[in-house]
XYZ file of C-alpha atoms in Angstrom:
175
model
C -3.691 -12.312 14.122
C -3.658 -13.149 10.516
C -0.591 -12.263 8.252
C -0.252 -10.920 4.771
C 1.483 -7.580 3.515
C 0.025 -5.109 5.526
C 2.098 -5.012 8.937
C 0.638 -4.459 12.361
C 3.122 -4.556 15.422
C 1.902 -6.481 18.443
C 4.220 -7.349 21.381
C 7.138 -6.658 19.140
C 6.493 -9.098 16.406
C 5.157 -8.188 13.006
C 1.799 -9.468 12.223
C 0.048 -9.286 8.937
C -3.582 -8.681 7.903
C -4.628 -11.124 5.085
C -5.141 -9.692 1.564
C -5.163 -11.657 -1.741
C -3.118 -9.392 -3.939
C 0.834 -9.216 -3.408
C 3.001 -6.598 -5.021
C 4.405 -9.525 -7.244
C 1.011 -10.638 -8.247
C 0.146 -7.209 -9.115
C 3.254 -6.499 -11.173
C 2.545 -9.964 -13.012
C -0.999 -8.980 -13.674
C 0.261 -5.598 -15.112
C 2.582 -7.269 -17.342
C -0.157 -9.681 -18.618
C -2.501 -7.018 -19.308
C -0.198 -5.037 -21.375
C 0.458 -8.161 -23.505
C -3.189 -9.150 -23.635
C -4.051 -5.564 -24.588
C -1.899 -5.900 -27.748
C -2.606 -9.619 -28.304
C 1.082 -10.432 -28.280
C 3.075 -12.979 -26.451
C 6.261 -10.995 -26.987
C 7.190 -7.275 -27.356
C 10.179 -5.019 -27.804
C 11.013 -3.329 -24.500
C 10.138 -0.023 -26.013
C 6.748 -1.127 -27.176
C 5.987 -2.676 -23.604
C 6.870 0.749 -21.923
C 4.921 2.613 -24.684
C 1.841 0.383 -24.016
C 2.070 0.791 -20.161
C 2.508 4.361 -20.361
C 0.753 5.913 -23.294
C -1.720 3.141 -24.653
C -2.997 2.072 -21.162
C -2.206 5.457 -19.373
C -1.171 3.595 -16.378
C 2.110 5.131 -15.673
C 4.504 7.978 -16.790
C 7.015 6.830 -19.313
C 9.757 6.771 -16.656
C 7.769 4.849 -14.081
C 6.845 2.496 -17.018
C 10.438 1.926 -17.592
C 10.899 1.239 -13.884
C 8.031 -1.389 -13.967
C 9.508 -3.230 -17.091
C 13.044 -3.305 -15.444
C 11.322 -4.608 -11.934
C 9.605 -7.456 -13.845
C 12.888 -8.255 -15.538
C 14.622 -8.327 -12.119
C 11.765 -10.411 -10.721
C 11.790 -12.893 -13.568
C 8.243 -12.183 -14.543
C 9.898 -11.116 -17.952
C 12.736 -12.433 -19.975
C 14.713 -11.331 -22.938
C 16.801 -8.385 -23.863
C 15.114 -6.310 -26.239
C 12.482 -8.641 -27.230
C 10.602 -9.449 -24.047
C 8.271 -12.235 -23.212
C 6.628 -13.283 -19.983
C 7.791 -16.311 -18.083
C 4.316 -17.478 -17.377
C 1.355 -18.291 -19.462
C -0.757 -15.411 -20.349
C -3.629 -17.480 -20.652
C -3.526 -18.607 -17.025
C -4.264 -15.101 -15.718
C -7.453 -13.633 -15.797
C -7.357 -9.801 -15.484
C -10.303 -8.128 -13.853
C -11.968 -5.535 -16.377
C -11.617 -2.768 -13.764
C -7.849 -3.572 -13.203
C -5.636 -0.469 -12.490
C -2.211 -1.240 -11.101
C -0.867 0.733 -8.127
C 2.646 1.707 -8.803
C 3.352 2.354 -4.994
C 2.343 -1.210 -4.324
C 4.329 -2.666 -7.288
C 7.551 -0.907 -6.362
C 7.493 -2.047 -2.869
C 7.937 -5.858 -3.206
C 8.917 -7.056 0.397
C 10.927 -10.241 0.890
C 7.621 -11.622 2.511
C 5.943 -10.980 -0.751
C 8.562 -12.681 -2.659
C 8.531 -15.824 -0.415
C 4.752 -16.019 -0.549
C 4.653 -15.601 -4.440
C 7.333 -18.426 -4.718
C 5.303 -20.740 -2.666
C 2.308 -20.065 -4.557
C 4.036 -20.552 -7.999
C 5.543 -23.892 -6.834
C 2.483 -25.264 -5.245
C -0.152 -23.854 -7.557
C -2.055 -22.172 -4.800
C -3.438 -18.551 -4.919
C -1.748 -16.012 -2.745
C -4.613 -16.301 -0.062
C -4.303 -19.987 0.452
C -0.465 -19.567 0.908
C -1.110 -16.920 3.368
C -3.448 -19.149 5.174
C -0.964 -21.840 5.335
C 1.586 -19.364 6.752
C -1.160 -18.054 9.372
C -1.801 -21.587 10.488
C 1.932 -22.250 11.017
C 2.315 -18.841 12.892
C -0.352 -19.908 15.360
C 1.106 -23.378 15.671
C 4.363 -21.848 16.603
C 2.640 -19.572 19.208
C 3.030 -16.280 17.247
C 6.607 -15.828 18.423
C 8.325 -15.683 15.239
C 8.352 -12.894 12.555
C 6.134 -13.560 9.525
C 9.211 -13.502 7.335
C 10.704 -16.599 9.315
C 7.394 -18.397 9.566
C 7.121 -18.070 5.752
C 10.457 -19.305 5.423
C 9.832 -22.482 7.659
C 6.680 -23.038 5.177
C 8.683 -22.651 2.268
C 11.336 -25.160 3.382
C 8.867 -27.488 4.534
C 7.475 -27.584 0.817
C 10.959 -28.287 -0.410
C 11.687 -24.674 -1.715
C 15.269 -23.477 -1.736
C 15.249 -20.618 0.693
C 18.863 -19.770 0.732
C 18.257 -16.607 -1.499
C 16.006 -15.093 1.238
C 17.952 -15.701 4.293
C 20.084 -12.527 4.449
C 17.147 -10.315 3.701
C 15.095 -12.006 6.398
C 17.932 -11.805 8.979
C 18.479 -8.129 8.335
C 14.498 -7.675 8.715
C 14.558 -9.651 12.178
C 17.679 -7.959 13.651
C 16.366 -4.503 12.732
C 12.730 -5.197 14.161
């Protein structure tokens, strides 16, 4: 079985089906699209919320606030009132038909977070990272949860996994 962010339960172990856009990737693209639409590298928080809700028409005003707060929490944005992305806007190509999915953006799993961090540190895209995790999952006989396998891959790449341990432990013990 292949893994990604859509879960399937087989023999009590969660396996995931490959897809290339994680919740964090979509959040990052949403923020990039808003900044690019204004031709700016920084914006006041209120202007960013306005852009997401009224200019682009993607979210209600309240949902736009949640998206901006989540981007701040996830380290995609930084600043207090004057916000700027923590990544180079020119590094992201936004598809012409891009439209964010709020339910996907606000449902960031620990697996998505680990995959995103591996992608950012290695320079690989989400699909490539998922492929690496798939391969490791198969090497280990598909006996571990995908979150544990993602941690093993991250650790083998020298990534500090300590911030994910508690969340993964809760997931594994509740499966």
